[in-house]
C-alpha cells in the first residue's frame, strides 16, 4: 500500500536558520505530493503541492521538489521565523484504484523556532 | 478560516458510550473526508463521502459509522467507545472527490474517552 515517511522530530532551530524536513514515499501509482502545516489548536492547511516529477511547489518561502527517482519530496526554507513553529505533514494522493482523493500522511514533524 | 465547521470542538465521554461528531463542508464542496489523528497511529484516513454516497473506506472500525446528508453535512458516529478511541477527529471537504482537488480541513473535534 501507499506510505509516507518523514524525518523524526522534533526539530528545533534558531530564527533565520535553514530548514530541511525529509520526506520519502512509497506508492503503487503516480501520486501527487503535498505538504500540510498544522498550527497549534488549528486544522491542517495546505502549504504547497506538486503533481508531477520535477515539479517544484512553493509558498511562503517554503519549497519542495517532486523527485520521482528518489521517491522524495523534501521541504526546505532558507530562513525560518518564529511564526513557522508548527507541525508539518508530508502527504500523498494516489491517482489509481479507488483512492478518490484521500490523503496518506507521514507521521508529522514538530518544528520549533527560537528567537 | 477554512470554511469547514466541526462541532463540538471538545468532547469528553465514558467508555462504552456513543457520540456523534458533526461536519459542515465548505459551501459548494460535495466530498467529505474523515481522518483520525492519534499519538500512536498518526493521521489516518477513515472514510469518504461524495454527494451522499460512500466513496472510499480506510481504517475505520466496525464500531464507527458515518453518513452524508442531502444538505451535504456529515456525521461520524462512534459507539462502544474505548480509551484508545481518544483522538482528534478531522473532517475535510473538497469540491470533487478526485485527485488534485484541494482538501480543506476543519479545526477538529478532540474526543477524550475516560
Coordinates of N, CA and C in Angstrom, one line a residue:
Chain A
X1 N 0.8 -1.2 0.0 CA 0.0 0.0 0.0 C 0.8 1.2 0.0
X2 N 0.2 2.4 0.0 CA 0.9 3.7 0.0 C 1.4 4.0 1.4
X3 N 2.5 4.7 1.4 CA 3.0 5.1 2.7 C 3.9 6.3 2.6
X4 N 4.1 7.1 3.6 CA 4.9 8.3 3.6 C 5.8 8.2 4.9
X5 N 7.0 8.5 4.7 CA 8.0 8.5 5.9 C 8.6 9.9 6.0
X6 N 8.5 10.5 7.1 CA 9.1 11.8 7.4 C 10.2 11.6 8.4
X7 N 11.2 12.6 8.4 CA 12.3 12.5 9.3 C 11.7 12.7 10.7
X8 N 12.4 12.0 11.7 CA 12.0 12.1 13.1 C 12.1 13.5 13.6
X9 N 11.2 13.9 14.4 CA 11.3 15.2 15.1 C 11.6 15.0 16.5
X10 N 11.4 16.0 17.3 CA 11.1 17.4 16.9 C 12.4 18.1 16.4
X11 N 12.2 19.1 15.6 CA 13.3 19.9 15.1 C 13.3 21.3 15.7
X12 N 14.4 21.7 16.3 CA 14.5 22.9 16.9 C 15.6 23.8 16.3
X13 N 15.2 25.0 15.8 CA 16.1 25.9 15.1 C 16.1 27.3 15.7
X14 N 17.1 28.0 15.4 CA 17.1 29.4 15.7 C 16.6 30.2 14.5
X15 N 16.0 31.4 14.8 CA 15.5 32.2 13.8 C 16.5 32.4 12.7
X16 N 16.1 32.5 11.4 CA 16.9 32.7 10.2 C 17.8 31.4 9.9
X17 N 17.6 30.3 10.6 CA 18.4 29.1 10.2 C 17.7 28.5 9.0
X18 N 18.5 27.6 8.3 CA 18.0 26.9 7.2 C 17.2 25.6 7.6
X19 N 16.1 25.3 7.0 CA 15.3 24.2 7.4 C 15.2 23.2 6.3
X20 N 15.4 21.9 6.6 CA 15.1 20.8 5.8 C 14.3 19.8 6.6
X21 N 13.2 19.3 6.0 CA 12.4 18.2 6.6 C 12.3 17.2 5.5
X22 N 12.9 16.0 5.7 CA 12.9 15.0 4.7 C 11.6 14.2 4.7
X23 N 11.2 13.8 3.4 CA 10.0 13.1 3.2 C 10.3 12.1 2.0
X24 N 10.0 10.8 2.3 CA 10.1 9.9 1.2 C 8.7 9.1 1.1
X25 N 8.4 8.6 0.0 CA 7.1 7.9 -0.1 C 7.2 6.6 -0.9
X26 N 6.2 5.8 -0.7 CA 6.0 4.5 -1.4 C 4.6 4.6 -2.0
X27 N 4.5 4.4 -3.3 CA 3.1 4.4 -3.8 C 3.1 3.4 -5.0
X28 N 1.9 2.8 -5.2 CA 1.7 1.9 -6.3 C 1.5 2.6 -7.6
X29 N 1.0 3.8 -7.6 CA 0.7 4.6 -8.8 C 1.7 5.8 -8.9
X30 N 1.2 6.8 -9.5 CA 1.9 8.0 -9.7 C 1.2 9.2 -8.9
X31 N 1.7 9.4 -7.7 CA 0.9 10.2 -6.8 C 1.1 11.7 -7.0
X32 N 0.2 12.5 -6.5 CA 0.5 13.9 -6.2 C 1.0 14.0 -4.8
X33 N 1.9 15.0 -4.5 CA 2.6 15.1 -3.2 C 2.2 16.5 -2.6
X34 N 2.1 16.5 -1.3 CA 1.7 17.7 -0.6 C 2.5 17.9 0.7
X35 N 2.6 19.1 1.1 CA 3.0 19.4 2.5 C 1.8 20.2 3.1
X36 N 1.4 19.7 4.3 CA 0.4 20.4 5.1 C 1.1 20.9 6.4
X37 N 0.5 22.0 6.9 CA 1.1 22.6 8.2 C -0.1 22.7 9.2
X38 N 0.2 22.4 10.4 CA -0.8 22.4 11.5 C -0.3 23.3 12.6
X39 N -0.9 24.5 12.7 CA -0.5 25.4 13.8 C -1.3 25.0 15.1
X40 N -0.7 25.4 16.2 CA -1.3 24.9 17.5 C -2.8 25.2 17.5
X41 N -3.6 24.2 17.9 CA -5.1 24.4 18.0 C -5.9 24.6 16.7
X42 N -5.2 24.4 15.6 CA -5.9 24.6 14.3 C -5.9 23.3 13.5
X43 N -6.7 23.3 12.4 CA -6.7 22.2 11.5 C -5.5 22.3 10.5
X44 N -5.4 21.4 9.6 CA -4.3 21.3 8.7 C -4.6 22.3 7.5
X45 N -3.5 23.0 7.1 CA -3.6 23.9 6.0 C -2.6 23.4 4.9
X46 N -3.1 23.5 3.7 CA -2.2 23.1 2.6 C -1.1 24.2 2.5
X47 N 0.2 23.7 2.5 CA 1.3 24.6 2.4 C 1.8 24.7 0.9
X48 N 2.0 23.5 0.3 CA 2.4 23.5 -1.1 C 2.1 22.1 -1.7
X49 N 2.1 22.0 -3.0 CA 1.9 20.7 -3.6 C 2.7 20.6 -4.9
X50 N 2.8 19.4 -5.4 CA 3.4 19.1 -6.7 C 2.7 17.9 -7.3
X51 N 2.4 18.0 -8.6 CA 1.6 16.9 -9.1 C 2.4 16.0 -10.1
X52 N 3.6 16.4 -10.5 CA 4.3 15.5 -11.4 C 5.8 15.7 -11.1
X53 N 6.6 14.7 -11.7 CA 8.0 14.6 -11.4 C 8.7 15.9 -11.8
X54 N 9.6 16.4 -11.0 CA 10.4 17.6 -11.2 C 9.7 18.9 -11.0
X55 N 8.4 18.8 -10.7 CA 7.6 20.0 -10.3 C 8.2 20.5 -8.9
X56 N 8.2 21.8 -8.8 CA 8.6 22.4 -7.5 C 7.3 23.2 -7.0
X57 N 6.9 22.8 -5.8 CA 5.9 23.5 -5.1 C 6.5 24.6 -4.2
X58 N 5.9 25.8 -4.1 CA 6.5 26.8 -3.2 C 5.3 27.7 -2.7
X59 N 5.6 28.1 -1.5 CA 4.6 29.0 -0.8 C 5.3 29.6 0.5
X60 N 5.1 30.8 0.7 CA 5.6 31.5 2.0 C 7.1 31.2 2.2
X61 N 7.9 31.1 1.2 CA 9.3 30.9 1.4 C 9.7 29.4 1.5
X62 N 8.7 28.5 1.6 CA 8.9 27.1 1.6 C 8.9 26.5 0.2
X63 N 9.8 25.5 0.0 CA 9.9 24.9 -1.3 C 10.0 23.4 -1.2
X64 N 9.5 22.6 -2.2 CA 9.7 21.2 -2.2 C 9.7 20.7 -3.6
X65 N 10.6 19.8 -4.0 CA 10.6 19.4 -5.4 C 10.3 17.9 -5.5
X66 N 9.4 17.5 -6.4 CA 9.0 16.1 -6.6 C 10.1 15.4 -7.3
X67 N 10.7 14.5 -6.6 CA 11.9 13.7 -7.2 C 11.4 12.2 -7.3
X68 N 11.0 11.9 -8.5 CA 10.5 10.5 -8.7 C 11.6 9.5 -8.6
X69 N 12.8 9.8 -9.0 CA 13.9 8.8 -9.0 C 14.3 8.4 -7.6
X70 N 14.1 9.4 -6.6 CA 14.4 9.0 -5.2 C 13.2 8.9 -4.4
X71 N 12.0 9.0 -5.0 CA 10.7 9.0 -4.3 C 10.8 9.9 -3.1
X72 N 11.1 11.2 -3.3 CA 11.3 12.1 -2.2 C 10.6 13.4 -2.5
X73 N 10.3 14.1 -1.4 CA 9.6 15.5 -1.5 C 10.0 16.2 -0.3
X74 N 11.3 16.6 -0.2 CA 11.8 17.2 1.0 C 11.4 18.7 1.0
X75 N 11.0 19.1 2.3 CA 10.6 20.5 2.5 C 11.8 21.4 2.9
X76 N 12.0 22.6 2.3 CA 13.1 23.4 2.6 C 12.6 24.9 2.8
X77 N 13.3 25.6 3.7 CA 13.1 27.0 3.8 C 14.5 27.7 4.1
X78 N 14.8 28.7 3.4 CA 16.1 29.3 3.6 C 16.3 30.0 4.9
X79 N 15.3 30.6 5.5 CA 15.4 31.4 6.7 C 14.1 31.3 7.5
X80 N 14.1 30.5 8.6 CA 12.8 30.3 9.3 C 12.6 31.4 10.3
X81 N 11.3 31.6 10.6 CA 10.9 32.6 11.5 C 10.2 31.9 12.7
X82 N 10.0 32.6 13.8 CA 9.3 32.0 15.0 C 7.9 31.6 14.6
X83 N 7.3 32.4 13.7 CA 5.9 32.1 13.3 C 5.8 30.8 12.5
X84 N 6.9 30.2 12.1 CA 6.9 28.9 11.3 C 6.8 27.7 12.3
X85 N 6.8 28.0 13.6 CA 6.7 26.9 14.5 C 5.3 26.2 14.4
X86 N 5.4 24.9 14.1 CA 4.1 24.2 13.8 C 4.5 22.7 13.6
X87 N 3.5 22.0 13.3 CA 3.7 20.6 12.9 C 3.5 20.5 11.3
X88 N 4.5 19.8 10.7 CA 4.5 19.7 9.2 C 4.3 18.3 8.8
X89 N 3.3 18.1 7.9 CA 3.0 16.8 7.4 C 3.2 16.7 5.9
X90 N 3.9 15.6 5.5 CA 4.0 15.3 4.1 C 2.9 14.3 3.8
X91 N 2.4 14.4 2.6 CA 1.2 13.5 2.3 C 1.2 13.2 0.8
X92 N 0.6 12.1 0.4 CA 0.5 11.8 -1.0 C -1.0 11.5 -1.3
X93 N -1.3 11.7 -2.5 CA -2.7 11.4 -3.0 C -2.5 10.6 -4.3
X94 N -2.9 9.4 -4.2 CA -2.7 8.5 -5.4 C -3.8 8.6 -6.4
X95 N -3.4 8.5 -7.6 CA -4.4 8.6 -8.7 C -5.1 7.3 -9.1
X96 N -4.5 6.2 -8.7 CA -5.0 4.9 -9.1 C -6.1 4.3 -8.2
X97 N -6.7 3.3 -8.7 CA -7.6 2.5 -7.9 C -8.8 3.3 -7.4
X98 N -9.1 3.1 -6.1 CA -10.2 3.7 -5.5 C -9.8 4.7 -4.5
X99 N -8.7 5.5 -4.8 CA -8.2 6.4 -3.8 C -9.2 7.6 -3.7
X100 N -9.7 8.1 -4.8 CA -10.7 9.1 -4.9 C -10.3 10.4 -4.0
X101 N -9.0 10.7 -4.1 CA -8.6 11.9 -3.4 C -8.2 11.8 -2.0
X102 N -8.3 10.6 -1.4 CA -7.9 10.5 0.0 C -6.4 10.8 0.1
X103 N -6.0 11.3 1.3 CA -4.6 11.6 1.5 C -4.0 10.6 2.5
X104 N -2.7 10.2 2.2 CA -2.0 9.3 3.1 C -0.9 10.2 3.7
X105 N -0.8 10.3 5.0 CA 0.1 11.2 5.7 C 1.3 10.5 6.3
X106 N 2.4 11.3 6.4 CA 3.5 10.9 7.2 C 3.1 11.2 8.7
X107 N 4.1 10.9 9.5 CA 3.8 11.0 11.0 C 3.9 12.4 11.5
X108 N 4.3 13.3 10.7 CA 4.4 14.7 11.2 C 5.7 15.0 11.8
X109 N 6.2 16.2 11.6 CA 7.5 16.7 12.2 C 7.2 18.0 12.9
X110 N 7.5 18.0 14.2 CA 7.3 19.2 15.0 C 8.5 20.1 14.9
X111 N 8.2 21.4 14.4 CA 9.2 22.4 14.3 C 9.0 23.5 15.3
X112 N 10.1 23.8 16.0 CA 10.1 24.9 17.0 C 11.2 25.8 16.6
X113 N 10.9 27.1 16.4 CA 11.9 28.1 16.1 C 12.0 29.1 17.2
X114 N 13.3 29.2 17.7 CA 13.5 30.2 18.8 C 14.1 31.5 18.3
X115 N 13.7 32.6 19.0 CA 14.2 33.9 18.6 C 15.7 34.0 18.7
Chain B
X1 N -9.6 30.9 8.3 CA -10.8 30.0 8.4 C -11.0 29.2 7.1
X2 N -11.0 27.9 7.2 CA -11.1 27.1 6.0 C -12.5 27.0 5.4
X3 N -13.5 27.3 6.2 CA -14.9 27.2 5.8 C -15.5 25.9 6.2
X4 N -14.7 25.0 6.7 CA -15.2 23.7 7.2 C -15.5 23.8 8.7
X5 N -16.7 23.5 9.1 CA -17.1 23.6 10.5 C -17.3 22.3 11.2
X6 N -16.6 22.1 12.3 CA -16.8 20.8 13.0 C -17.3 21.2 14.4
X7 N -18.3 20.4 14.8 CA -18.8 20.5 16.2 C -19.0 19.1 16.8
X8 N -18.8 19.0 18.1 CA -18.3 20.0 19.0 C -16.8 20.1 18.9
X9 N -16.2 21.1 19.5 CA -14.7 21.2 19.5 C -14.0 20.2 20.4
X10 N -14.7 20.0 21.5 CA -14.2 19.1 22.6 C -15.3 18.2 23.0
X11 N -15.0 17.0 23.4 CA -16.0 16.0 23.8 C -15.3 15.1 24.8
X12 N -15.9 15.0 26.0 CA -15.4 14.0 27.0 C -16.5 13.1 27.3
X13 N -16.2 11.8 27.2 CA -17.3 10.8 27.4 C -16.7 9.5 28.1
X14 N -17.5 8.7 28.5 CA -17.0 7.5 29.2 C -16.9 6.3 28.3
X15 N -16.2 5.3 28.7 CA -16.1 4.1 27.9 C -17.4 3.5 27.8
X16 N -17.7 2.9 26.6 CA -18.9 2.2 26.3 C -20.0 3.1 25.7
X17 N -19.8 4.4 25.8 CA -20.8 5.3 25.3 C -20.7 5.5 23.8
X18 N -21.7 6.3 23.3 CA -21.7 6.6 21.8 C -21.8 8.1 21.7
X19 N -21.0 8.6 20.6 CA -21.0 10.0 20.4 C -21.2 10.2 18.9
X20 N -21.6 11.5 18.5 CA -21.8 11.8 17.1 C -21.0 13.1 16.9
X21 N -20.1 13.1 15.9 CA -19.4 14.3 15.5 C -20.0 14.8 14.2
X22 N -20.0 16.1 14.1 CA -20.7 16.7 13.0 C -19.7 17.6 12.2
X23 N -19.9 17.6 10.9 CA -19.1 18.3 10.0 C -19.9 19.0 8.9
X24 N -19.7 20.3 8.8 CA -20.4 21.1 7.7 C -19.3 21.5 6.7
X25 N -19.4 21.0 5.5 CA -18.3 21.3 4.5 C -18.4 22.7 4.0
X26 N -17.3 23.1 3.3 CA -17.4 24.4 2.6 C -18.5 24.5 1.6
X27 N -19.1 25.7 1.5 CA -20.2 25.9 0.5 C -19.7 25.4 -0.9
X28 N -20.5 24.5 -1.5 CA -20.2 24.1 -2.8 C -19.4 22.8 -2.9
X29 N -18.8 22.4 -1.7 CA -18.0 21.2 -1.7 C -18.9 19.9 -1.6
X30 N -18.7 18.9 -2.5 CA -19.5 17.8 -2.5 C -18.9 16.6 -1.7
X31 N -17.6 16.6 -1.5 CA -16.9 15.5 -0.9 C -16.5 15.8 0.5
X32 N -16.7 14.8 1.4 CA -16.3 15.0 2.8 C -15.4 13.8 3.1
X33 N -14.3 14.1 3.8 CA -13.4 13.0 4.3 C -13.4 13.1 5.8
X34 N -13.2 12.0 6.5 CA -12.9 11.9 7.9 C -11.6 11.3 8.2
X35 N -10.8 12.0 9.1 CA -9.5 11.5 9.5 C -9.4 11.4 11.0
X36 N -8.6 10.5 11.5 CA -8.3 10.4 12.9 C -6.9 10.7 13.2
X37 N -6.6 11.5 14.1 CA -5.2 11.8 14.5 C -5.0 11.4 15.9
X38 N -4.1 10.4 16.1 CA -3.8 10.0 17.4 C -2.3 9.9 17.6
X39 N -1.8 9.9 18.8 CA -0.4 9.9 19.0 C 0.3 8.7 18.5
X40 N -0.3 7.5 18.6 CA 0.4 6.3 18.2 C 0.1 6.0 16.7
X41 N -1.0 6.3 16.1 CA -1.3 6.0 14.7 C -1.1 7.1 13.8
X42 N -0.8 8.3 14.3 CA -0.7 9.5 13.4 C -2.0 9.9 12.8
X43 N -2.0 10.4 11.6 CA -3.2 10.9 10.8 C -3.6 9.8 9.9
X44 N -4.8 9.2 10.1 CA -5.3 8.1 9.3 C -6.6 8.4 8.7
X45 N -6.7 8.1 7.4 CA -8.0 8.2 6.7 C -9.0 7.2 7.2
X46 N -10.2 7.7 7.5 CA -11.3 6.8 7.9 C -12.3 6.5 6.8
X47 N -12.9 7.5 6.2 CA -13.9 7.3 5.2 C -14.2 8.6 4.4
X48 N -14.7 8.4 3.2 CA -15.0 9.5 2.3 C -16.4 9.3 1.8
X49 N -17.1 10.5 1.7 CA -18.4 10.5 1.1 C -18.4 11.5 0.0
X50 N -19.2 11.2 -1.1 CA -19.3 12.2 -2.2 C -20.8 12.3 -2.5
X51 N -21.3 13.5 -2.4 CA -22.7 13.8 -2.7 C -23.7 12.7 -2.1
X52 N -23.4 12.4 -0.9 CA -24.3 11.5 -0.2 C -24.0 10.0 -0.2
X53 N -23.0 9.7 -1.1 CA -22.7 8.2 -1.2 C -21.3 8.0 -0.7
X54 N -21.2 6.8 0.0 CA -19.9 6.4 0.5 C -19.0 6.1 -0.7
X55 N -17.8 6.7 -0.7 CA -16.9 6.5 -1.9 C -15.6 5.7 -1.6
X56 N -15.1 5.9 -0.5 CA -13.8 5.2 -0.1 C -13.8 4.9 1.4
X57 N -13.2 3.8 1.7 CA -13.1 3.4 3.2 C -11.7 3.1 3.5
X58 N -11.3 3.6 4.7 CA -9.9 3.4 5.1 C -9.9 2.5 6.3
X59 N -9.1 2.8 7.3 CA -9.0 2.0 8.5 C -10.1 2.4 9.5
X60 N -11.3 2.2 9.1 CA -12.4 2.6 10.0 C -12.9 1.4 10.8
X61 N -13.1 1.4 12.1 CA -13.5 0.3 12.9 C -15.0 0.0 12.6
X62 N -15.4 -1.2 12.9 CA -16.8 -1.5 12.7 C -17.7 -0.8 13.7
X63 N -17.1 -0.4 14.8 CA -17.9 0.4 15.8 C -18.2 1.8 15.3
X64 N -17.5 2.2 14.3 CA -17.7 3.6 13.7 C -18.5 3.5 12.5
X65 N -19.3 4.6 12.3 CA -20.0 4.7 11.0 C -20.2 6.2 10.7
X66 N -20.5 6.4 9.5 CA -20.7 7.8 9.0 C -21.8 7.9 8.0
X67 N -22.2 9.1 7.7 CA -23.1 9.3 6.6 C -23.1 10.8 6.2
X68 N -23.5 11.0 5.0 CA -23.6 12.4 4.5 C -25.0 12.6 4.1
X69 N -25.6 13.7 4.6 CA -27.0 14.0 4.4 C -27.2 14.8 3.1
X70 N -28.5 14.9 2.7 CA -28.8 15.7 1.5 C -28.3 17.1 1.5
X71 N -28.2 17.7 2.7 CA -27.6 19.1 2.7 C -26.1 19.1 2.7
X72 N -25.5 17.9 2.6 CA -24.1 17.7 2.4 C -23.3 17.7 3.7
X73 N -24.0 18.0 4.9 CA -23.2 17.9 6.1 C -23.0 16.4 6.4
X74 N -22.0 16.1 7.2 CA -21.7 14.7 7.5 C -21.6 14.5 9.0
X75 N -21.9 13.3 9.4 CA -21.8 12.9 10.8 C -21.0 11.6 10.9
X76 N -20.1 11.6 11.9 CA -19.3 10.4 12.2 C -19.8 9.9 13.6
X77 N -20.3 8.7 13.6 CA -20.8 8.1 14.8 C -19.8 7.1 15.4
X78 N -19.5 7.2 16.6 CA -18.5 6.3 17.3 C -19.3 5.7 18.5
X79 N -19.3 4.3 18.5 CA -20.0 3.6 19.5 C -19.1 2.7 20.3
X80 N -19.7 2.2 21.4 CA -18.9 1.3 22.3 C -17.5 1.8 22.5
X81 N -17.4 3.1 22.9 CA -16.1 3.8 22.9 C -15.1 3.1 23.9
X82 N -13.9 3.1 23.5 CA -12.8 2.6 24.3 C -11.8 3.7 24.5
X83 N -10.9 3.5 25.5 CA -9.9 4.5 25.8 C -9.1 4.8 24.6
X84 N -8.8 3.8 23.8 CA -7.9 4.0 22.6 C -8.6 4.8 21.5
X85 N -9.9 5.1 21.6 CA -10.5 6.0 20.6 C -10.3 7.4 20.9
X86 N -9.7 7.8 22.0 CA -9.3 9.2 22.3 C -8.4 9.7 21.2
X87 N -8.8 10.8 20.6 CA -8.0 11.3 19.4 C -8.6 12.6 18.9
X88 N -8.0 13.2 18.0 CA -8.5 14.4 17.3 C -9.1 13.9 16.0
X89 N -10.4 14.2 15.8 CA -11.0 13.7 14.5 C -11.2 14.9 13.6
X90 N -10.7 14.8 12.4 CA -10.8 15.9 11.5 C -11.7 15.5 10.3
X91 N -12.4 16.6 9.9 CA -13.2 16.5 8.7 C -12.5 17.4 7.7
X92 N -12.6 16.9 6.4 CA -12.1 17.8 5.3 C -13.1 17.7 4.2
X93 N -13.1 18.8 3.4 CA -14.0 18.8 2.2 C -13.3 19.2 1.0
X94 N -13.8 18.8 -0.1 CA -13.3 19.3 -1.4 C -14.4 19.3 -2.4
X95 N -14.2 20.1 -3.5 CA -15.2 20.3 -4.5 C -15.6 19.0 -5.1
X96 N -14.6 18.2 -5.5 CA -14.9 16.9 -6.0 C -14.0 15.9 -5.2
X97 N -14.4 14.6 -5.3 CA -13.6 13.7 -4.6 C -12.6 13.0 -5.4
X98 N -11.7 13.8 -6.1 CA -10.8 13.3 -7.0 C -9.4 13.8 -6.7
X99 N -8.4 13.2 -7.4 CA -7.0 13.6 -7.2 C -6.8 15.1 -7.7
X100 N -6.0 15.7 -7.0 CA -5.6 17.1 -7.3 C -6.7 18.2 -7.0
X101 N -7.7 17.8 -6.3 CA -8.7 18.8 -5.8 C -8.3 19.0 -4.4
X102 N -8.1 20.2 -4.0 CA -7.5 20.6 -2.7 C -8.6 20.3 -1.6
X103 N -8.1 19.6 -0.5 CA -9.0 19.3 0.6 C -8.8 20.4 1.7
X104 N -9.8 20.9 2.2 CA -9.8 21.9 3.3 C -10.3 21.3 4.6
X105 N -9.5 21.5 5.6 CA -9.7 20.8 6.9 C -10.4 21.7 7.9
X106 N -11.3 21.1 8.7 CA -11.8 21.8 9.8 C -10.8 21.8 11.0
X107 N -11.2 22.4 12.1 CA -10.3 22.5 13.2 C -10.3 21.3 14.1
X108 N -11.2 20.3 13.8 CA -11.2 19.1 14.5 C -12.1 19.0 15.7
X109 N -12.4 17.8 16.1 CA -13.1 17.5 17.4 C -12.2 16.7 18.2
X110 N -11.8 17.2 19.4 CA -11.0 16.4 20.3 C -11.8 15.5 21.2
X111 N -11.7 14.2 21.0 CA -12.5 13.3 21.8 C -11.6 12.7 22.9
X112 N -12.1 12.8 24.1 CA -11.4 12.1 25.2 C -12.4 11.1 25.8
X113 N -11.9 9.9 25.9 CA -12.7 8.8 26.5 C -12.1 8.4 27.8
X114 N -12.9 8.5 28.9 CA -12.4 8.3 30.2 C -13.0 7.1 30.9

